[in-house]
Coordinates of C-alpha atoms in Angstrom, one line a residue:
M1 CA 221.4 66.9 136.0
W2 CA 221.1 69.8 138.8
L3 CA 219.5 67.5 140.9
V4 CA 222.1 64.8 140.8
L5 CA 224.7 67.5 141.5
V6 CA 223.0 69.1 144.5
L7 CA 222.6 65.8 146.0
L8 CA 226.2 64.8 145.5
V9 CA 227.2 68.1 147.3
L10 CA 224.8 67.5 150.1
A11 CA 226.2 64.1 150.5
A12 CA 229.8 65.2 150.5
G13 CA 229.2 67.8 153.0
H14 CA 231.4 71.0 153.4
C15 CA 233.9 73.0 155.4
R16 CA 233.2 75.2 158.1
A17 CA 233.9 78.8 156.9
D18 CA 236.1 79.6 159.8
S19 CA 238.2 76.7 159.0
C20 CA 239.1 77.7 155.3
P21 CA 242.0 79.8 154.4
D22 CA 241.2 83.4 153.0
V23 CA 242.6 82.3 149.5
F24 CA 241.8 78.8 148.2
Q25 CA 241.9 76.9 144.9
I26 CA 238.8 75.8 143.2
I27 CA 240.0 74.7 139.9
R28 CA 243.3 73.3 138.6
P29 CA 244.6 72.1 135.4
D30 CA 244.9 68.3 134.9
E31 CA 248.0 66.7 134.5
A32 CA 248.5 67.3 130.9
H33 CA 247.5 71.1 131.3
A34 CA 244.8 70.6 128.7
S35 CA 241.5 70.9 130.7
L36 CA 240.1 71.7 134.0
E37 CA 239.8 69.7 136.9
L38 CA 237.7 70.6 140.3
V39 CA 239.6 70.9 143.5
E40 CA 237.1 69.4 146.1
K41 CA 238.6 71.0 149.2
G42 CA 238.3 74.4 147.6
L43 CA 234.7 73.7 146.6
G44 CA 234.1 72.5 150.2
C45 CA 235.1 76.1 151.5
L46 CA 232.9 77.7 148.8
E47 CA 230.0 75.5 149.9
A48 CA 230.5 76.8 153.6
L49 CA 229.1 80.2 152.2
D50 CA 225.6 80.2 152.8
S51 CA 224.7 83.9 151.9
P52 CA 224.6 85.3 148.3
I53 CA 227.9 85.9 146.8
S54 CA 229.2 88.1 143.9
L55 CA 232.5 87.4 142.3
V56 CA 235.1 90.0 140.7
G57 CA 237.0 88.0 138.3
V58 CA 240.3 88.9 136.7
V59 CA 241.7 87.4 133.4
G60 CA 244.5 88.5 131.1
S61 CA 247.9 87.4 129.9
V62 CA 250.5 85.9 132.0
H63 CA 252.5 88.0 134.3
T64 CA 250.4 91.2 133.9
G65 CA 249.8 91.5 137.7
K66 CA 246.3 90.0 138.0
S67 CA 247.2 88.5 141.3
F68 CA 248.7 91.7 142.8
L69 CA 245.6 93.7 141.7
L70 CA 243.2 91.5 143.3
S71 CA 245.2 91.5 146.5
A72 CA 245.2 95.4 146.2
L73 CA 241.7 95.6 145.7
N74 CA 241.3 93.8 149.1
H75 CA 243.6 96.3 150.9
S76 CA 246.6 94.1 150.8
T77 CA 249.7 93.2 148.9
S78 CA 249.9 89.5 150.1
G79 CA 246.8 87.9 149.6
F80 CA 246.9 85.9 146.5
T81 CA 250.4 84.6 145.6
I82 CA 252.7 86.5 143.4
G83 CA 256.2 85.6 142.5
P84 CA 259.5 87.4 141.5
T85 CA 260.5 85.3 138.7
H86 CA 259.4 84.9 135.1
E87 CA 257.6 81.5 136.0
A88 CA 253.8 81.8 136.5
T89 CA 252.6 81.3 140.0
T90 CA 248.9 80.9 139.6
T91 CA 247.5 78.0 138.1
G92 CA 243.7 77.3 137.4
I93 CA 241.3 79.5 139.4
W94 CA 241.6 80.8 143.0
I95 CA 239.0 82.4 145.1
G96 CA 240.0 85.1 147.8
M97 CA 237.6 86.1 150.6
T98 CA 236.9 89.8 151.4
S99 CA 234.8 91.8 153.7
M100 CA 233.5 93.9 150.8
M101 CA 229.7 93.9 150.0
G102 CA 228.0 94.3 146.7
A103 CA 225.2 96.6 145.7
D104 CA 222.6 93.9 146.3
G105 CA 224.3 93.2 149.9
S106 CA 226.0 90.0 148.5
R107 CA 229.5 89.1 149.6
V108 CA 232.1 89.9 147.3
L109 CA 234.8 87.3 146.5
L110 CA 237.6 87.8 144.3
L111 CA 238.5 85.4 141.5
D112 CA 242.1 85.0 140.2
T113 CA 242.9 83.1 137.0
E114 CA 245.9 81.6 135.4
G115 CA 247.3 83.7 132.6
F116 CA 246.9 83.3 129.2
S117 CA 249.5 82.5 126.5
A118 CA 251.7 80.7 129.1
A119 CA 254.6 78.4 127.8
G120 CA 253.4 75.0 126.9
V121 CA 249.7 75.8 127.4
N122 CA 247.6 75.7 124.2
E123 CA 244.8 78.0 123.3
A124 CA 242.1 75.5 124.0
F125 CA 242.9 75.6 127.8
D126 CA 242.9 79.5 127.7
A127 CA 239.4 79.4 126.2
Q128 CA 238.0 77.0 128.8
L129 CA 239.5 78.9 131.8
F130 CA 238.3 82.2 130.3
A131 CA 234.6 80.9 129.7
T132 CA 234.4 79.4 133.4
A133 CA 235.8 82.7 134.8
L134 CA 233.3 84.6 132.6
M135 CA 230.3 82.4 133.8
L136 CA 231.1 82.6 137.5
S137 CA 231.8 86.5 137.6
S138 CA 229.5 89.2 138.4
H139 CA 231.9 91.7 136.9
L140 CA 235.1 90.6 134.8
V141 CA 238.2 92.5 134.7
Y142 CA 240.7 92.1 131.8
N143 CA 244.1 93.1 133.0
S144 CA 246.9 94.2 130.7
V145 CA 250.3 96.0 131.1
K146 CA 251.5 99.3 129.6
L147 CA 249.0 99.5 126.7
I148 CA 245.9 98.0 124.9
T149 CA 246.9 96.4 121.9
A150 CA 244.9 95.0 118.8
A151 CA 246.4 91.6 119.3
E152 CA 244.9 91.4 123.0
V153 CA 241.7 92.8 121.7
E154 CA 241.5 90.2 119.0
Y155 CA 242.3 87.3 121.4
L156 CA 239.7 88.6 123.9
E157 CA 237.1 88.9 121.2
T158 CA 238.0 85.1 120.0
L159 CA 237.6 83.9 123.7
A160 CA 234.4 85.8 124.1
R161 CA 232.7 84.6 120.9
R162 CA 233.8 81.0 121.8
A163 CA 232.3 81.3 125.3
H164 CA 229.2 82.8 123.7
L165 CA 228.5 80.0 121.6
W166 CA 229.3 77.4 124.5
R167 CA 226.8 79.4 126.8
L168 CA 224.2 79.4 123.9
R169 CA 224.4 75.6 123.1
D170 CA 225.3 73.8 126.1
V171 CA 224.9 75.6 129.3
G172 CA 221.6 77.2 128.3
I173 CA 221.9 80.3 130.2
S174 CA 219.6 83.3 128.8
P175 CA 219.5 86.0 128.2
F176 CA 222.8 85.8 126.1
R177 CA 224.8 88.8 127.5
F178 CA 227.9 88.8 129.6
P179 CA 228.6 90.5 132.9
P180 CA 230.1 94.0 132.8
L181 CA 233.8 94.2 131.4
T182 CA 236.4 96.6 132.7
W183 CA 239.6 96.7 130.8
V184 CA 242.5 97.8 133.4
V185 CA 245.7 99.0 132.1
E186 CA 248.4 98.5 134.9
D187 CA 251.8 100.5 135.0
F188 CA 250.5 103.1 132.6
C189 CA 252.4 106.2 132.2
Q190 CA 251.4 107.8 128.8
D191 CA 249.7 110.7 127.9
L192 CA 246.1 109.9 126.4
L193 CA 246.1 113.5 124.9
G194 CA 242.5 114.6 126.4
A195 CA 240.9 111.1 125.5
T196 CA 239.4 108.7 128.2
P197 CA 240.4 105.3 128.9
I198 CA 237.1 104.0 127.6
D199 CA 237.7 106.3 124.3
W200 CA 241.0 104.5 123.9
L201 CA 239.4 101.2 124.3
M202 CA 236.4 101.7 122.0
S203 CA 238.9 102.9 119.4
F204 CA 239.5 99.3 118.9
L205 CA 235.9 98.2 119.1
G206 CA 233.9 101.1 117.8
E207 CA 232.8 101.8 114.1
R208 CA 233.8 105.3 114.4
D209 CA 237.5 104.5 114.4
V210 CA 238.0 102.1 111.6
R211 CA 241.5 103.0 110.4
A212 CA 243.6 101.7 107.7
G213 CA 246.0 99.0 108.8
R214 CA 243.8 97.9 111.6
R215 CA 243.5 94.0 111.7
P216 CA 240.0 93.0 111.7
L217 CA 238.3 89.6 112.8
V218 CA 235.6 89.7 110.3
E219 CA 235.2 92.9 108.0
G220 CA 236.2 95.0 111.1
N221 CA 233.5 93.6 113.0
Y222 CA 234.4 93.2 116.9
T223 CA 231.3 92.4 119.0
L224 CA 232.8 92.9 122.5
A225 CA 230.4 95.9 123.0
S226 CA 227.6 93.8 122.2
L227 CA 228.2 90.7 124.0
F228 CA 229.1 92.4 127.4
E229 CA 226.4 93.9 129.4
D230 CA 228.7 97.1 129.8
I231 CA 232.4 98.0 128.9
G232 CA 234.5 100.3 130.9
A233 CA 238.4 101.0 131.0
H234 CA 240.6 102.0 133.8
T235 CA 244.3 102.9 134.0
L236 CA 246.6 102.6 137.1
F237 CA 250.0 104.0 137.6
L238 CA 253.0 102.2 138.8
P239 CA 252.4 100.8 142.1
A240 CA 255.8 101.1 143.5
F241 CA 259.4 102.3 142.4
G242 CA 262.7 100.6 142.6
R243 CA 263.7 97.3 141.1
Q244 CA 263.3 95.2 144.3
A245 CA 260.0 96.5 145.2
L246 CA 258.5 95.8 141.6
R247 CA 260.1 92.5 141.4
N248 CA 258.1 91.4 144.6
L249 CA 255.2 93.8 145.3
S250 CA 254.3 91.3 148.2
S251 CA 257.2 92.7 150.1
V252 CA 255.7 96.2 149.9
A253 CA 253.2 97.2 152.7
Y254 CA 249.9 98.3 151.2
D255 CA 249.9 101.9 152.7
D256 CA 253.5 102.4 151.2
L257 CA 252.2 101.8 147.7
D258 CA 252.3 104.9 145.2
K259 CA 249.7 107.3 146.3
D260 CA 248.6 107.9 142.7
F261 CA 248.2 104.2 142.2
L262 CA 246.3 104.0 145.5
S263 CA 244.0 106.9 144.3
Q264 CA 243.3 105.3 140.9
L265 CA 242.6 101.8 142.6
D266 CA 240.2 103.5 145.1
D267 CA 238.4 104.8 142.0
L268 CA 238.4 101.4 140.3
R269 CA 237.3 99.5 143.5
R270 CA 234.4 101.9 143.9
R271 CA 233.4 101.3 140.2
L272 CA 233.5 97.8 140.7
L273 CA 231.4 97.6 143.7
E274 CA 228.7 100.3 142.9
D275 CA 226.6 98.0 140.6
I276 CA 228.1 94.4 141.4
V277 CA 225.4 91.9 142.2
S278 CA 225.2 88.1 142.6
I279 CA 224.5 86.0 139.4
S280 CA 221.2 84.3 139.5
S281 CA 219.9 80.9 139.3
V282 CA 216.5 80.4 137.6
R283 CA 215.7 77.9 140.4
S284 CA 217.1 79.6 143.5
G285 CA 217.6 83.3 142.9
K286 CA 220.9 84.9 144.1
L287 CA 223.6 82.4 144.2
S288 CA 225.1 81.4 147.5
G289 CA 228.4 79.6 147.8
R290 CA 226.9 76.1 147.6
G291 CA 224.8 77.2 144.6
M292 CA 227.9 78.6 142.9
S293 CA 229.7 75.2 143.6
V294 CA 226.9 73.3 141.9
F295 CA 226.9 75.8 139.0
L296 CA 230.6 75.2 138.7
R297 CA 230.6 71.4 138.7
V298 CA 228.0 72.0 135.7
L299 CA 230.4 74.1 133.8
V300 CA 233.3 71.8 134.3
N301 CA 231.4 68.6 133.8
S302 CA 230.2 70.3 130.2
L303 CA 234.0 71.2 129.3
R304 CA 235.0 67.5 130.5
D305 CA 232.2 66.0 128.3
G306 CA 233.8 67.6 125.3
H307 CA 230.8 70.2 124.6
F308 CA 233.4 73.1 124.3
P309 CA 234.0 73.9 120.7
S310 CA 237.5 73.6 119.4
L311 CA 239.5 76.8 118.9
P312 CA 241.8 77.1 115.9
S313 CA 244.8 79.3 116.1
L314 CA 243.5 81.8 113.5
W315 CA 240.0 83.4 113.5
S316 CA 239.7 82.8 109.6
S317 CA 240.0 79.0 110.1
W318 CA 237.3 78.9 112.8
E319 CA 234.7 80.6 110.4
G320 CA 234.0 77.2 108.8
Q321 CA 233.6 75.3 112.1
L322 CA 231.5 78.2 113.4
L323 CA 229.1 77.9 110.2
S324 CA 229.0 74.2 110.3
R325 CA 228.2 74.0 114.1
A326 CA 225.5 76.7 113.8
R327 CA 224.0 75.2 110.8
A328 CA 224.0 71.6 112.6
D329 CA 222.4 73.2 115.7
A330 CA 219.7 74.9 113.9
L331 CA 218.7 71.9 111.5
T332 CA 218.8 69.7 114.6
Y333 CA 216.1 72.0 116.2
H334 CA 214.2 72.0 113.1
S335 CA 214.2 68.4 112.8
T336 CA 213.1 68.3 116.7
A337 CA 210.2 70.6 116.2
V338 CA 208.8 68.8 113.1
K339 CA 208.9 65.5 114.9
L340 CA 206.9 67.0 117.7
A341 CA 204.3 68.5 115.0
M342 CA 204.1 65.1 113.5
R343 CA 202.2 63.7 116.5
K344 CA 199.1 61.3 116.7
P345 CA 196.6 62.1 115.6
P346 CA 198.2 64.0 112.9
M347 CA 197.7 67.9 112.7
P348 CA 195.3 69.3 110.0
P349 CA 197.4 70.5 107.1
A350 CA 196.6 74.2 107.8
D351 CA 197.9 73.7 111.6
F352 CA 200.9 71.7 110.3
A353 CA 201.9 74.4 107.9
A354 CA 201.6 77.1 110.8
N355 CA 203.9 74.8 112.8
L356 CA 206.5 74.5 110.1
T357 CA 206.5 78.2 109.5
A358 CA 207.1 78.9 113.2
A359 CA 210.0 76.1 113.2
R360 CA 211.5 77.8 110.1
I361 CA 211.5 81.2 111.8
E362 CA 213.1 79.7 115.0
T363 CA 215.6 77.7 113.2
E364 CA 216.6 80.9 111.2
R365 CA 217.1 82.8 114.4
I366 CA 219.1 79.9 116.2
F367 CA 221.4 80.1 113.1
R368 CA 221.9 83.8 113.3
D369 CA 222.1 83.9 117.2
S370 CA 224.9 81.1 116.9
L371 CA 226.8 83.5 114.7
F372 CA 226.0 86.5 117.0
G373 CA 227.2 89.9 115.4
L374 CA 228.5 88.0 112.3
E375 CA 226.0 89.1 109.8
P376 CA 228.7 89.0 106.9
L377 CA 229.4 85.5 107.8
W378 CA 225.9 84.1 107.9
R379 CA 223.9 86.2 105.3
G380 CA 225.0 84.0 102.3
P381 CA 224.6 80.6 104.3
M382 CA 221.3 81.5 105.3
D383 CA 220.0 81.4 101.8
D384 CA 221.3 77.6 101.6
L385 CA 219.8 77.2 105.0
R386 CA 216.4 78.2 103.5
E387 CA 216.8 75.9 100.5
E388 CA 217.6 73.1 102.7
L389 CA 214.3 73.9 105.0
S390 CA 212.2 74.2 101.9
A391 CA 213.3 70.8 100.4
R392 CA 212.7 69.4 104.0
E393 CA 209.2 71.0 104.2
V394 CA 208.0 69.7 100.9
K395 CA 208.9 65.9 102.3
D396 CA 207.3 66.9 105.7
Y397 CA 203.8 68.1 104.1
E398 CA 203.8 64.9 102.0
I399 CA 204.3 62.7 105.1
N400 CA 201.7 64.5 107.1
D401 CA 199.3 64.4 104.4
A402 CA 199.7 60.6 104.1
A403 CA 199.1 60.5 107.9
V404 CA 196.0 62.7 107.5
D405 CA 194.9 60.2 105.0
R406 CA 195.5 57.3 107.1
E407 CA 193.7 58.6 110.1
L408 CA 190.6 59.4 108.0
D409 CA 190.7 55.7 106.7
D410 CA 191.4 54.3 110.1
A411 CA 188.5 56.5 111.8
V412 CA 186.1 55.5 109.0
E413 CA 186.7 51.7 109.4
E414 CA 186.5 51.9 113.2
A415 CA 183.2 54.0 112.9
V416 CA 181.8 51.3 110.2
S417 CA 182.8 48.5 112.6
K418 CA 180.9 49.8 115.6
A419 CA 178.0 50.6 113.6
E420 CA 177.8 47.0 111.9
H421 CA 178.5 45.4 115.3
A422 CA 175.7 47.3 117.2
I423 CA 173.3 46.8 114.1
E424 CA 174.0 43.2 114.1
R425 CA 173.1 42.7 117.8
I426 CA 169.6 44.1 117.3
P427 CA 167.2 41.5 118.3
L428 CA 165.1 40.0 115.3
P429 CA 162.7 40.0 114.2
L430 CA 161.3 43.6 114.6
R431 CA 158.5 45.4 112.7
A432 CA 160.0 47.7 110.3
A433 CA 159.2 50.8 112.2
D434 CA 161.0 49.7 115.3
L435 CA 163.8 48.2 113.2
D436 CA 164.3 51.5 111.6
A437 CA 164.5 53.5 114.9
A438 CA 166.9 51.0 116.4
A439 CA 169.2 50.9 113.5
S440 CA 169.1 54.8 113.1
E441 CA 170.1 54.9 116.7
H442 CA 173.3 53.1 116.1
V443 CA 173.9 54.9 112.7
V444 CA 173.7 58.3 114.6
A445 CA 176.2 57.2 117.4
A446 CA 178.6 56.0 114.6
S447 CA 178.3 59.4 112.7
D448 CA 179.0 61.3 115.8
F449 CA 181.8 59.2 116.8
L450 CA 183.3 59.9 113.3
S451 CA 182.5 63.4 113.4
L452 CA 184.2 63.9 116.7
R453 CA 187.3 62.1 115.7
I454 CA 187.8 63.7 112.4
G455 CA 186.3 67.1 113.0
R456 CA 189.7 69.0 113.1
Y457 CA 190.1 68.2 109.4
A458 CA 186.7 69.6 108.4
T459 CA 188.3 73.0 107.5
S460 CA 191.6 72.2 106.2
V461 CA 190.6 69.3 104.0
P462 CA 186.8 69.6 103.5
K463 CA 186.7 67.2 100.5
R464 CA 188.4 64.4 102.1
H465 CA 186.4 65.0 105.3
A466 CA 183.0 64.7 103.5
R467 CA 184.3 61.6 101.9
A468 CA 184.9 59.9 104.8
L469 CA 181.3 60.8 106.2
R470 CA 179.9 59.5 103.0
R471 CA 181.8 56.1 103.2
L472 CA 180.4 55.8 106.6
A473 CA 176.8 56.5 105.3
A474 CA 177.0 54.1 102.6
A475 CA 178.4 51.3 104.9
C476 CA 175.6 51.8 107.4
K477 CA 173.0 51.9 104.7
A478 CA 174.1 48.5 103.3
S479 CA 174.2 47.1 106.8
V480 CA 170.7 48.4 107.7
T481 CA 169.2 46.8 104.3
S482 CA 171.1 43.6 105.4
V483 CA 169.4 43.4 108.9
K484 CA 166.1 44.2 107.4
L485 CA 166.3 41.3 105.2
A486 CA 167.4 39.1 108.0
S487 CA 164.5 40.3 110.2
A488 CA 161.9 39.5 107.4
E489 CA 163.5 36.1 106.9
E490 CA 163.3 35.3 110.6
E491 CA 159.6 36.7 110.8
S492 CA 158.7 34.4 108.0
S493 CA 160.3 31.3 109.5
I494 CA 158.8 31.7 113.0
L495 CA 155.2 32.3 111.4
S496 CA 155.7 29.2 109.2
R497 CA 156.6 27.1 112.4
A498 CA 153.7 28.6 114.3
V499 CA 151.1 27.8 111.5
S500 CA 152.5 24.2 111.2
S501 CA 152.3 23.7 114.8
G502 CA 148.6 25.3 115.0
L503 CA 147.5 23.1 112.1
R504 CA 148.8 19.9 113.8
T505 CA 147.1 20.8 117.1
Y506 CA 143.8 21.3 115.1
D507 CA 143.9 18.1 113.4
L508 CA 144.8 16.1 116.6
E509 CA 141.9 17.9 118.6
M510 CA 139.3 17.3 115.9
T511 CA 140.3 13.7 115.8
A512 CA 140.3 13.0 119.3
S513 CA 137.0 15.1 120.0
T514 CA 135.1 13.2 117.2
I515 CA 136.1 9.8 118.5
R516 CA 134.9 10.7 121.9
L517 CA 131.7 12.2 120.9
S518 CA 130.5 9.5 118.5
A519 CA 131.9 6.5 120.5
G520 CA 132.1 4.8 117.4
I521 CA 128.5 5.8 116.1
L522 CA 128.5 7.8 112.9
P523 CA 127.6 10.1 111.5
I524 CA 127.8 13.1 113.9
S525 CA 125.6 16.0 113.3
A526 CA 126.4 19.3 111.6
R527 CA 125.8 21.2 115.1
E528 CA 128.2 18.9 116.7
M529 CA 130.7 19.1 114.3
D530 CA 130.6 23.0 114.3
S531 CA 131.0 22.9 118.0
L532 CA 134.0 20.4 117.9
D533 CA 135.6 22.8 115.1
L534 CA 135.3 25.6 117.2
A535 CA 136.9 24.0 120.2
A536 CA 139.9 22.7 118.0
R537 CA 140.2 26.0 116.4
R538 CA 140.7 27.8 119.7
K539 CA 143.3 25.1 120.9
A540 CA 145.0 25.7 117.5
L541 CA 145.2 29.4 117.9
I542 CA 146.6 29.1 121.5
D543 CA 149.2 26.7 120.3
F544 CA 149.9 29.1 117.4
D545 CA 150.4 32.0 119.8
R546 CA 152.7 29.9 122.2
S547 CA 154.8 28.8 119.1
I548 CA 155.7 32.3 118.1
I549 CA 158.7 33.8 119.8
S550 CA 157.4 37.3 120.2
P551 CA 160.0 40.1 119.6
R552 CA 160.4 43.1 121.5
G553 CA 158.8 45.2 118.7
Y554 CA 155.5 43.5 118.8
E555 CA 155.0 43.6 122.9
T556 CA 152.4 46.2 124.3
D557 CA 151.5 47.6 127.3
D558 CA 147.7 47.2 126.8
P559 CA 146.6 44.3 129.4
D560 CA 143.3 43.6 127.0
A561 CA 145.4 42.9 124.1
S562 CA 146.3 39.2 123.6
T563 CA 149.2 37.7 121.8
R564 CA 147.0 36.1 119.3
S565 CA 145.1 39.3 118.3
R566 CA 148.3 41.2 118.0
W567 CA 149.6 38.6 115.4
L568 CA 146.2 38.2 113.7
R569 CA 146.1 41.9 113.2
R570 CA 149.7 41.8 111.7
S571 CA 149.9 38.6 109.6
D572 CA 147.7 36.9 107.1
T573 CA 149.1 33.5 108.3
A574 CA 146.7 33.4 111.1
L575 CA 143.7 34.0 108.8
M576 CA 145.0 31.1 106.5
L577 CA 144.8 28.9 109.8
N578 CA 141.2 29.9 110.4
T579 CA 140.1 29.1 107.0
S580 CA 142.3 26.2 106.2
A581 CA 141.6 24.0 109.2
P582 CA 137.8 23.5 108.6
A583 CA 138.5 22.7 104.9
M584 CA 140.7 19.7 106.2
H585 CA 137.8 18.3 107.8

């Protein structure tokens, strides 16, 4: 998705920096004022900034002086638009250029936002606006007027929790900590009675000041101090005096503002700039204006696609949604992890159990992190989640065990098939020793194949592993026995045919020789008969040798050994030929 957005940005081009105004809008509300829309012209100005940038963002309720504060931070009173009426003048998100530099050398920009709780604007829009400003800012300022109230702290807590959940689930930014937060109280004239502004703020957030009558979110558990990287507080005196000046501060020159206000403003500016740095991208390091534009598109597209959790009016009514979403996210992760573990070939049971244990631990962590800081809320449901995981694991073990059995069966069948096919292809006949050697070679090859394929199961399921090896051994033994019988039958058939051929040759030779010798005069002398017998017998044995298809097991490298002598040494059939032929005559 990042690559697609980058290509779109590159294809669209961007404005030249010197052609952009000092203040420009990058996000506006849609027509229904319910979600955010990108302002392409403003994004073009942002994309023109090639060097790293860092943003100081200001959020807060409507008409609390956010736009004026940002202009004043930039040593002006007329940068961002401010109005003299009760109607809000800022909508969406605006960017203001400055010459200020961050601690890391990045160019500091100012980010102005539409005020919360405006007439006709629902809380869901406020939440989207806050989350986007939060993600873009290197330092976030929450602006209020006169006082810090529990209602504002509670609303900020709700917005921050919701942004944290979105950040964890859909934006995927890690680690899960927000930028520094500074709470600024404008028009402050009260006496803090020796306390500091941060003490005042922490009286709402810290556990050291849990007082009767305070309105807690969940058992008095605020988590702003844990979510934000650092929290500070600052007060500002009235910037000017007189109805007309306070009604429209843009009409007052910056140097004419109240000196106490300017002094406190200088302290605030120094605090904001002393440690501000550009937010980083995993791919590109510090973000430039173009990188920030791409990041902003990702954020707004995520909001537009409906990935942002809905926000009920009351925190208590949101607990159920938080729990449900956290449980669903955790179980979705667990299902994905188990699916990956059930790969082919299946894992040995011990390894599979280790993967399930790791998946359980991570699932529980995701569930807790999704309910960050709400231990009283997730402690009971965690037990229910663990029961669900245990029930799933029982089925998962059964499925994996069945897969292991199938793998063992398939491996044995393939090994047996390889062995039988190889043994059946041995040329027959072979003498017993050579046949045993050839068959043994194929049996060993099949055993090695099976051992290599199922070796991973030897430790986890030794009995099933050994049974698979025994099945192969039994099948190979049967195959070898079968091929030995076939070899014997083939040898017997060959010899039988050779003997018949030899006897027929002997008979023909004796008859022909006798006729030629006697020329019809009988009888023939015994000496002549012996000579004829010897010659016929030699031809018969030569024919016997030729009739035999000699298998490789009978061949020899000895040049003096004849085929006939080899078969005579190995077969009583040749002896039968030597004795039976004379008897016939």
